[in-house]
PDB file of C-alpha atoms in Angstrom:
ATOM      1  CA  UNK A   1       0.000   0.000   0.000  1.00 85.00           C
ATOM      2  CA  UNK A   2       1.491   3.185  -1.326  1.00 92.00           C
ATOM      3  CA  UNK A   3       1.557   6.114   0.738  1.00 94.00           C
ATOM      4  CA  UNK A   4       0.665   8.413  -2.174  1.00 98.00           C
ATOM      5  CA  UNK A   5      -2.317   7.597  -3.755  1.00 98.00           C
ATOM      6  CA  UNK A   6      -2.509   7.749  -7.540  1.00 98.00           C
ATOM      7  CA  UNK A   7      -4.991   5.870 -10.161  1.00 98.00           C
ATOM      8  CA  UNK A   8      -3.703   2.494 -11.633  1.00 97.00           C
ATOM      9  CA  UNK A   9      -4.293   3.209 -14.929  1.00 97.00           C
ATOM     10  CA  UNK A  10      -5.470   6.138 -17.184  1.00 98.00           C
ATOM     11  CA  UNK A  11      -6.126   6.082 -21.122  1.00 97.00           C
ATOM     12  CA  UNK A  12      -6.501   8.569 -23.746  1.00 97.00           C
ATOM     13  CA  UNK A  13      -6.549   9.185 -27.785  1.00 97.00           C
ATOM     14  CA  UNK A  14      -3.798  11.044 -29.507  1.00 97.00           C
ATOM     15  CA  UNK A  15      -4.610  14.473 -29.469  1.00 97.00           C
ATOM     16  CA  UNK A  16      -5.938  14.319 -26.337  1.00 97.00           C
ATOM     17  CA  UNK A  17      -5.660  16.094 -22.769  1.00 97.00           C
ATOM     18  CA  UNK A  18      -5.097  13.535 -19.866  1.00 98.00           C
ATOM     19  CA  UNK A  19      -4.689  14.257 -16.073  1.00 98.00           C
ATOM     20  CA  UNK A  20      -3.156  11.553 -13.499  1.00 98.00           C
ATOM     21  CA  UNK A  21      -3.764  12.851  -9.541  1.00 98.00           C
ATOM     22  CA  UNK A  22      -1.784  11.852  -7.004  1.00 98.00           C
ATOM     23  CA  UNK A  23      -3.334  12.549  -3.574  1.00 98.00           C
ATOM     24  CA  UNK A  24      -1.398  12.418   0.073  1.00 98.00           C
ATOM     25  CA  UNK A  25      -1.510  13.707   3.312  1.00 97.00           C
ATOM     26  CA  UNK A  26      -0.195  17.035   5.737  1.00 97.00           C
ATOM     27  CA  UNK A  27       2.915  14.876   6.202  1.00 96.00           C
ATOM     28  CA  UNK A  28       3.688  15.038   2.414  1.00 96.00           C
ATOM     29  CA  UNK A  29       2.445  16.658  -0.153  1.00 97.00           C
ATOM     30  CA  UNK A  30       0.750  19.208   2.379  1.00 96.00           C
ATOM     31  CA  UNK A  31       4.302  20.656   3.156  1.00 94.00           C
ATOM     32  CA  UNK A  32       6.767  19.394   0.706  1.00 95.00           C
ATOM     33  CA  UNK A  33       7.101  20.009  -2.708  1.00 96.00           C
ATOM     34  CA  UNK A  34       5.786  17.238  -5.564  1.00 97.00           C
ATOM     35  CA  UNK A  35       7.624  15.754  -8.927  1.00 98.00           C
ATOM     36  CA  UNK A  36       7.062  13.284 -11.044  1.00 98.00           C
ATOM     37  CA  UNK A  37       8.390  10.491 -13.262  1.00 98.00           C
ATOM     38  CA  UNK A  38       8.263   9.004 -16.380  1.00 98.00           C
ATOM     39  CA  UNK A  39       9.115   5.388 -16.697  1.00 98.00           C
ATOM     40  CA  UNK A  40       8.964   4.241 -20.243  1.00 97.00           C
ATOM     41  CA  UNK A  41       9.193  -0.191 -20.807  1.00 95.00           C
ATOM     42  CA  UNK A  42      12.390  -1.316 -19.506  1.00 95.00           C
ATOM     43  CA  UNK A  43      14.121   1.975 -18.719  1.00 97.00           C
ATOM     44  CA  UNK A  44      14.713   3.555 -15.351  1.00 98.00           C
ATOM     45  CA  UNK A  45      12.249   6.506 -14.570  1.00 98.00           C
ATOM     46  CA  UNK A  46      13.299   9.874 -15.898  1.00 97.00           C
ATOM     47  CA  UNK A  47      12.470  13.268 -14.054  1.00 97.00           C
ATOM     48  CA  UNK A  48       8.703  14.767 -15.273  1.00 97.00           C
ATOM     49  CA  UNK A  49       8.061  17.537 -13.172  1.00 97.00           C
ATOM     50  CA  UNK A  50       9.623  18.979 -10.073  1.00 96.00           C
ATOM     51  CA  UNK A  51       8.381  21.675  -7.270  1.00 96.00           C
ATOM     52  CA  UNK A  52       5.049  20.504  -7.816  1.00 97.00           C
ATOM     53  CA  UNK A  53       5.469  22.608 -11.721  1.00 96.00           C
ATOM     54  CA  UNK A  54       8.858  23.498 -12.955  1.00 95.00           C
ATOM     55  CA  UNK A  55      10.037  21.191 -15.589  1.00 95.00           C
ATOM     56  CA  UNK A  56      13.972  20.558 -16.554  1.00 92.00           C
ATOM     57  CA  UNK A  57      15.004  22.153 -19.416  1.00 86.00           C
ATOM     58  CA  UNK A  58      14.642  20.926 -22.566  1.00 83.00           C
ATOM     59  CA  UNK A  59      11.777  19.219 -21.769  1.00 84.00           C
ATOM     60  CA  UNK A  60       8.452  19.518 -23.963  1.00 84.00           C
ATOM     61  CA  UNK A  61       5.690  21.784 -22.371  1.00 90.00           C
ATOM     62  CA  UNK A  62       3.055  19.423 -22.968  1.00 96.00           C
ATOM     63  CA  UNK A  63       3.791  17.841 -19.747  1.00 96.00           C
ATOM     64  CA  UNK A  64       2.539  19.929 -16.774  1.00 97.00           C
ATOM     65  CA  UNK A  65       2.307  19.816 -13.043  1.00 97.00           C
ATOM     66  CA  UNK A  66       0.311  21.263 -10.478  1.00 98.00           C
ATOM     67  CA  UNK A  67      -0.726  20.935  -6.478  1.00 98.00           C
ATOM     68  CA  UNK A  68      -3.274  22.055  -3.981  1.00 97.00           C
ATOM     69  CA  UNK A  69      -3.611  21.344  -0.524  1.00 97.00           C
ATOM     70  CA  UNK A  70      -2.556  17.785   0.335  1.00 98.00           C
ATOM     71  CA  UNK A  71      -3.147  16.720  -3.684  1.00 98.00           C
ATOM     72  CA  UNK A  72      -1.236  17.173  -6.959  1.00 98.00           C
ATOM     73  CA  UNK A  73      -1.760  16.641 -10.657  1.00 98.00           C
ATOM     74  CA  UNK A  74       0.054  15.662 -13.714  1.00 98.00           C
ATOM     75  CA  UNK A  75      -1.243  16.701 -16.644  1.00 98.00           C
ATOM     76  CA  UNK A  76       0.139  16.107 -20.788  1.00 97.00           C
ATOM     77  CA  UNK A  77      -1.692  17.715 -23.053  1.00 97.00           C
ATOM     78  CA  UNK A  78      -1.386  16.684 -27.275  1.00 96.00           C
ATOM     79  CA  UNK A  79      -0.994  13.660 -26.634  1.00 97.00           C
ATOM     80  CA  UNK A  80       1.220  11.366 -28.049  1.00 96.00           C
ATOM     81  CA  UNK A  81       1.784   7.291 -28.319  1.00 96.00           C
ATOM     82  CA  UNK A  82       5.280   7.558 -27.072  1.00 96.00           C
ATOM     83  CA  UNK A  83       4.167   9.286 -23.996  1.00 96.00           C
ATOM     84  CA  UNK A  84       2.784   5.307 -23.187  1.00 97.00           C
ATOM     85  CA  UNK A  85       4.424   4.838 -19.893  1.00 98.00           C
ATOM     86  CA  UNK A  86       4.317   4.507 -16.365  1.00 98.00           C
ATOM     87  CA  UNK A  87       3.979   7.477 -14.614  1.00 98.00           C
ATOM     88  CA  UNK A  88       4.417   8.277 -10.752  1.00 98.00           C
ATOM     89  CA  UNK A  89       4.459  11.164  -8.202  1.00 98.00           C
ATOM     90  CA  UNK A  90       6.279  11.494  -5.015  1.00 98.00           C
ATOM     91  CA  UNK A  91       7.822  14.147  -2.336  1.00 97.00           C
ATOM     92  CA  UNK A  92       9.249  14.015   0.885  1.00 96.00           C
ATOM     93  CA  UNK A  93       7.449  12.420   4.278  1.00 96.00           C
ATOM     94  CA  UNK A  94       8.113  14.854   7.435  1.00 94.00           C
ATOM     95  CA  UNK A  95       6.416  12.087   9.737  1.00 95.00           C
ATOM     96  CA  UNK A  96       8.631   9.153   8.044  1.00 94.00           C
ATOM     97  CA  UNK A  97      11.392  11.131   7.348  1.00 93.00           C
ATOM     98  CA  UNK A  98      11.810  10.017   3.648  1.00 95.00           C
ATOM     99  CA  UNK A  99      10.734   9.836   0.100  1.00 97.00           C
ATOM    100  CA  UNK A 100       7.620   8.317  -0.397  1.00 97.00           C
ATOM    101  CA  UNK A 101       6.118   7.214  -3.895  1.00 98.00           C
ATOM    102  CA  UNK A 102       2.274   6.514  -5.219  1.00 98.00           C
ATOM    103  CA  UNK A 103       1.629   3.630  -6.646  1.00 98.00           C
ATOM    104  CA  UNK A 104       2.169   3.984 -10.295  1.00 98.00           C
ATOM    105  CA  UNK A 105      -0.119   4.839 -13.218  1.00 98.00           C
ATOM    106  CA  UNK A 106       0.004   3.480 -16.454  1.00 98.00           C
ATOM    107  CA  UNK A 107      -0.777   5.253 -19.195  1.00 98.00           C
ATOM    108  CA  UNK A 108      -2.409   3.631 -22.384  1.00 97.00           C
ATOM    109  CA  UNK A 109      -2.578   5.780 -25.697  1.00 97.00           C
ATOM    110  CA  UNK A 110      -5.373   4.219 -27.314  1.00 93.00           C
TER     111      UNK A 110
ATOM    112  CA  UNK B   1      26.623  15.545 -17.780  1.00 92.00           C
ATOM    113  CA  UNK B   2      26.585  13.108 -14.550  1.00 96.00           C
ATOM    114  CA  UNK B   3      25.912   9.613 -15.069  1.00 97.00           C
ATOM    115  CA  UNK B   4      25.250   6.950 -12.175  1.00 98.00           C
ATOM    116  CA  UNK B   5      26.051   2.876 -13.252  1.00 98.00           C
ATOM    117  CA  UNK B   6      25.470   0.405 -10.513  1.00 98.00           C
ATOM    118  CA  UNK B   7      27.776  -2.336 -10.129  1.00 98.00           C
ATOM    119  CA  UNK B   8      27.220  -6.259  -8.087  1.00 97.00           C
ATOM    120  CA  UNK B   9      26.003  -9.537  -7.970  1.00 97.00           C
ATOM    121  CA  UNK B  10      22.910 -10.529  -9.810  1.00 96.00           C
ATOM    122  CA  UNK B  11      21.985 -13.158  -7.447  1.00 98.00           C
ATOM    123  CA  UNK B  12      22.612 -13.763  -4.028  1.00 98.00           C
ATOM    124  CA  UNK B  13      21.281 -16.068  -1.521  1.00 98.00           C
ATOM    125  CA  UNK B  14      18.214 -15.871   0.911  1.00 98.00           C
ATOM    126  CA  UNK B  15      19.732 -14.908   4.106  1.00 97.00           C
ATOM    127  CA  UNK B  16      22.760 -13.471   2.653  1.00 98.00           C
ATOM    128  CA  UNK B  17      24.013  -9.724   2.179  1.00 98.00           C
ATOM    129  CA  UNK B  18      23.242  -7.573  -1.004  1.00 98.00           C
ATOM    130  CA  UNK B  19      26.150  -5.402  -1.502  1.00 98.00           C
ATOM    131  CA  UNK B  20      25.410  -2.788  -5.063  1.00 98.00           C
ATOM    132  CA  UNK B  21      27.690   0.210  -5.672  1.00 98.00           C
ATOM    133  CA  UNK B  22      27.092   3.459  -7.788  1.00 98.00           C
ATOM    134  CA  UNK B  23      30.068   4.612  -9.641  1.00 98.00           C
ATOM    135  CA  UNK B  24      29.436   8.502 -10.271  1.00 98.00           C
ATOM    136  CA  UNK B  25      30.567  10.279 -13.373  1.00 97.00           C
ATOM    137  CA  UNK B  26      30.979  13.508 -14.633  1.00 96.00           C
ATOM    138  CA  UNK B  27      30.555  15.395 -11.566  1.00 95.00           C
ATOM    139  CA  UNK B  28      31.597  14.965  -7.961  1.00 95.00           C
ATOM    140  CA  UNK B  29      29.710  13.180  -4.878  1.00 96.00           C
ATOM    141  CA  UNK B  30      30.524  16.147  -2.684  1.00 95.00           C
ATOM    142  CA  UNK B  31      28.067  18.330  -4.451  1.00 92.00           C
ATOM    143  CA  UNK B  32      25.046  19.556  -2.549  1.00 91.00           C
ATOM    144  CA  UNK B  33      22.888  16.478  -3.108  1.00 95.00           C
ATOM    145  CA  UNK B  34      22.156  13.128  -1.483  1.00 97.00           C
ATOM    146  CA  UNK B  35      22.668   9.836  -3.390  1.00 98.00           C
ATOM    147  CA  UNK B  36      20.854   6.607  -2.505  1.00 97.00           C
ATOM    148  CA  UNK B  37      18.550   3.541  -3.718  1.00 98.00           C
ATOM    149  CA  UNK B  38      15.221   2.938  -5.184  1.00 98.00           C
ATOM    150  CA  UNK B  39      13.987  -0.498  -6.279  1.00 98.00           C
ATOM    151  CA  UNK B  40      11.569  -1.917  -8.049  1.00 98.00           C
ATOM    152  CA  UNK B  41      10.048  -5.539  -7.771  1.00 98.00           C
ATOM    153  CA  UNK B  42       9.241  -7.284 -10.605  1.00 97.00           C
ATOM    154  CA  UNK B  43       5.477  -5.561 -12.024  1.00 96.00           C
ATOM    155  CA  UNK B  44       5.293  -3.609  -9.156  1.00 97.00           C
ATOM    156  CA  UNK B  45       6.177   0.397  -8.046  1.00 97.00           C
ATOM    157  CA  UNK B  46       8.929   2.561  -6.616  1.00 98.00           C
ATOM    158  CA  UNK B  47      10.161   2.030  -3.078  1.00 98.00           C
ATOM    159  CA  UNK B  48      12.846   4.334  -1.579  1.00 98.00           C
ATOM    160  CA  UNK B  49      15.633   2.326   0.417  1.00 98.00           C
ATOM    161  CA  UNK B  50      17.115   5.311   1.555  1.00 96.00           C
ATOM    162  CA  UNK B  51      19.838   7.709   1.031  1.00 95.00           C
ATOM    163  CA  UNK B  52      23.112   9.377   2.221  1.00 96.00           C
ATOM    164  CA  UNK B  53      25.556  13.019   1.961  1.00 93.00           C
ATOM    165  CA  UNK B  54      28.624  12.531   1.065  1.00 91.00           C
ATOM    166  CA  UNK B  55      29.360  13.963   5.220  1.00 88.00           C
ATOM    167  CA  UNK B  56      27.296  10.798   6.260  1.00 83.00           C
ATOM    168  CA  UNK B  57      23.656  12.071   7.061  1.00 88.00           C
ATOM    169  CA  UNK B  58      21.674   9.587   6.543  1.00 92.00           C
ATOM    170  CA  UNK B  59      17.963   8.225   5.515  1.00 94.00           C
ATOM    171  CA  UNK B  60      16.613   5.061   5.267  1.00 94.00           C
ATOM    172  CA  UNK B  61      13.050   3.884   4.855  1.00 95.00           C
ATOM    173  CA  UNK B  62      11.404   2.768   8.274  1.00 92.00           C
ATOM    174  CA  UNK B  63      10.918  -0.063   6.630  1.00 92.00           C
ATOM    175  CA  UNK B  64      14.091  -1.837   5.931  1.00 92.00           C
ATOM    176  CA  UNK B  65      16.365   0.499   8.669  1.00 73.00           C
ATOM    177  CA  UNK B  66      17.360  -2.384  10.497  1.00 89.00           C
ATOM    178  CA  UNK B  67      19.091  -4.389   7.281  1.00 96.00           C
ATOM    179  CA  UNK B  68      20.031  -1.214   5.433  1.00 96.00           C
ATOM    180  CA  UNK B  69      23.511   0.525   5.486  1.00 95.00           C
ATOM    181  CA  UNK B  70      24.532   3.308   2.770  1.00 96.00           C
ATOM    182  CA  UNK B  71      28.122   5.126   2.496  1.00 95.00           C
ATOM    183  CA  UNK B  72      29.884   7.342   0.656  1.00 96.00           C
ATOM    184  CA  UNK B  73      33.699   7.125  -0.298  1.00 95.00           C
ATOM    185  CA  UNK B  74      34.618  10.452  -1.531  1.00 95.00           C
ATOM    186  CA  UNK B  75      37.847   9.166  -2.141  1.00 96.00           C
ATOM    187  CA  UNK B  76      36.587   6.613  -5.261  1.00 97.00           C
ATOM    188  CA  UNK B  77      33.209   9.132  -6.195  1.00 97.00           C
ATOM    189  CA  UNK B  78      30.925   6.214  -5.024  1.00 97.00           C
ATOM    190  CA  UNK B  79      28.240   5.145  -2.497  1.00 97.00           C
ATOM    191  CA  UNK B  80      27.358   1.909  -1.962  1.00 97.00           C
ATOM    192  CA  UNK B  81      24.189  -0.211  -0.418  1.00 98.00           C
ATOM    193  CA  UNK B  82      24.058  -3.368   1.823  1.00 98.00           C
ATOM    194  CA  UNK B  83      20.912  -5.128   2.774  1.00 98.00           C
ATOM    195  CA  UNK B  84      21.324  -7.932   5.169  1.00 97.00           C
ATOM    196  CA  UNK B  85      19.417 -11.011   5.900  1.00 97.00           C
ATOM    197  CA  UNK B  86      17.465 -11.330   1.982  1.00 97.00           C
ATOM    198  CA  UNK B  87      14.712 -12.664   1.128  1.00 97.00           C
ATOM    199  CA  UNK B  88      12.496 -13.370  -1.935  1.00 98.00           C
ATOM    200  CA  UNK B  89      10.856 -10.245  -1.369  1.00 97.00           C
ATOM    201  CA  UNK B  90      14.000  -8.530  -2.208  1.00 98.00           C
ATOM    202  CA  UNK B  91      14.195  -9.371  -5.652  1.00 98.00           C
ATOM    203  CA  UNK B  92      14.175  -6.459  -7.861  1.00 98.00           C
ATOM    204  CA  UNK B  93      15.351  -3.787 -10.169  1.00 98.00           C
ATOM    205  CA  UNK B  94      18.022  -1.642  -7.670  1.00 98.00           C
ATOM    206  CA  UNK B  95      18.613   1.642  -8.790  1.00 98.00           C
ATOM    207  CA  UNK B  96      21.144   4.267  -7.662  1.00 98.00           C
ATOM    208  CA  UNK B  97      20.149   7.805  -7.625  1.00 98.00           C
ATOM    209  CA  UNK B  98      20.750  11.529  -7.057  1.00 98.00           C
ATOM    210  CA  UNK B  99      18.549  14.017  -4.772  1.00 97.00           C
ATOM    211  CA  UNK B 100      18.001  17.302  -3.831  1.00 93.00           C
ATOM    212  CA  UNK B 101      15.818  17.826  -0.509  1.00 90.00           C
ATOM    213  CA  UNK B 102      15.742  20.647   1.525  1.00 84.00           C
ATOM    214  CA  UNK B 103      13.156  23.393   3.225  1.00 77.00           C
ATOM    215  CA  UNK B 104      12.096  23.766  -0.346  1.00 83.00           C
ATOM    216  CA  UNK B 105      13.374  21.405  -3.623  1.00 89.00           C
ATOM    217  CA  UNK B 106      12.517  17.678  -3.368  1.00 93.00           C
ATOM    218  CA  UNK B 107      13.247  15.802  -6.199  1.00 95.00           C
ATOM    219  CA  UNK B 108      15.460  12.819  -7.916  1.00 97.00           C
ATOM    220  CA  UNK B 109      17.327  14.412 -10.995  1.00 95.00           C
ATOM    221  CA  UNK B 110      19.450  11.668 -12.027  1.00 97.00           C
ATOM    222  CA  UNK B 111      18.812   7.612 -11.972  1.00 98.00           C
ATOM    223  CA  UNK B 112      21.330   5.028 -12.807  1.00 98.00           C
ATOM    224  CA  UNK B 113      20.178   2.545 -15.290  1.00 98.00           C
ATOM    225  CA  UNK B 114      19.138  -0.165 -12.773  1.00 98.00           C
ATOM    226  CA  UNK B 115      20.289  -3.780 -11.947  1.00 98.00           C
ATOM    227  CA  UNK B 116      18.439  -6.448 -11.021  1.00 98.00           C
ATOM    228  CA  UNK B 117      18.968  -8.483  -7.956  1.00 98.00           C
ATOM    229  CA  UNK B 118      17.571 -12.200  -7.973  1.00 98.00           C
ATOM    230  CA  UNK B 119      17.051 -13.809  -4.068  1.00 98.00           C
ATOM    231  CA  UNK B 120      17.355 -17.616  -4.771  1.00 97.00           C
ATOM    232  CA  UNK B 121      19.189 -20.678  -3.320  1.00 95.00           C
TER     233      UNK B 121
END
């Protein structure tokens, strides 16, 4: 059971606008700051989104990120069949004093 | 650009140690970030081991404190993991990885490319 609590799967056409939430507690995403990752088949996850909306350069802006309160949201707009993938949020735990993850959703471009 | 590439056995037996290391490149493990392990069991999500400055603050996930030491040596620009007393339930993808976390930034920049650890007899 994942501390952060995301959907297990999410699905959209190409084109399309698609939103994964990620939802946590005061501990976590109440205080600390969100990112997320990208984990395409086989790779190692890659960094989405950090302080809850800044993306690294060079990254596309399709890909945006957002929070309120104790929840956050990934969003990719246009999207795109290579943006299939596993995607997942996570921040810092004051009460556990670490990095906690949510569960993982996968993405399926339909 | 920095690179992380973990290094050790592929398989190692229930009750045994896992010992991994994380050879950094391309920039130095006395910057101001922390570097330390996330795996990944087979179909399943990311869990944080824990993590390490190069001065030897330390995290580790309540979880598996007990079995979990992580280092630094400065000296070779690598940190290293050991889990004692393995089971099954530690088979997985390991990978090494950089953080920032402070009053403000929290995130994981850079990931090695993973290796996976099989628990069998």
């Amino acid at each position: 059971q994942s501390v952060l609590t995301q959907p297990p799967s999410a699905s959209g056409t190409p084109g399309q606008r698609v939103t994964i939430s990620c939802s946590g507690s005061s501990s976590n995403i109440g205080g600390n700051t969100v990112s997320w990752y990208q984990q395409l088949p086989g790779t190692a996850p890659k960094l989405l989104i950090h302080s809850n909306s800044q993306r690294p350069s060079g990254d596309p802006d399709r890909f945006s990120g957002s929070k309120s309160g104790t929840s956050a949201s990934l969003a990719i707009s246009g999207l795109q069949s290579e943006d299939e993938a596993d995607y997942y949020c996570a921040t810092w735990d004051d009460s556990l004093n670490g990095w906690v993850f949510g569960g993982g959703t996968k993405l399926t471009v339909l | 650009q920095l690179q992380l590439q973990e290094s050790g056995p592929g398989l190692v037996k229930p009750s045994e140690t896992l010992s991994l290391t994380c050879t950094v490149s391309g920039g130095s493990i006395t910057s101001s970030y922390y570097w330390g392990w996330i795996r990944q069991p087979p179909g399943k999500g990311l869990e944080w081991i824990g993590n390490t400055y190069y001065s030897g603050s330390a995290y580790h996930n309540p979880s598996l404190k007990s079995r979990v030491t992580i280092s630094a040596d400065t000296s070779r620009n690598q940190f290293s993991l050991k889990l004692t007393s393995v089971t099954a339930a530690d088979t997985a993808v390991y990978y090494c990885a950089r953080s920032r976390q402070n009053s403000y930034y929290y995130y994981i920049d850079v990931w090695g490319k993973g290796t996976t650890v099989t628990v069998s007899s």
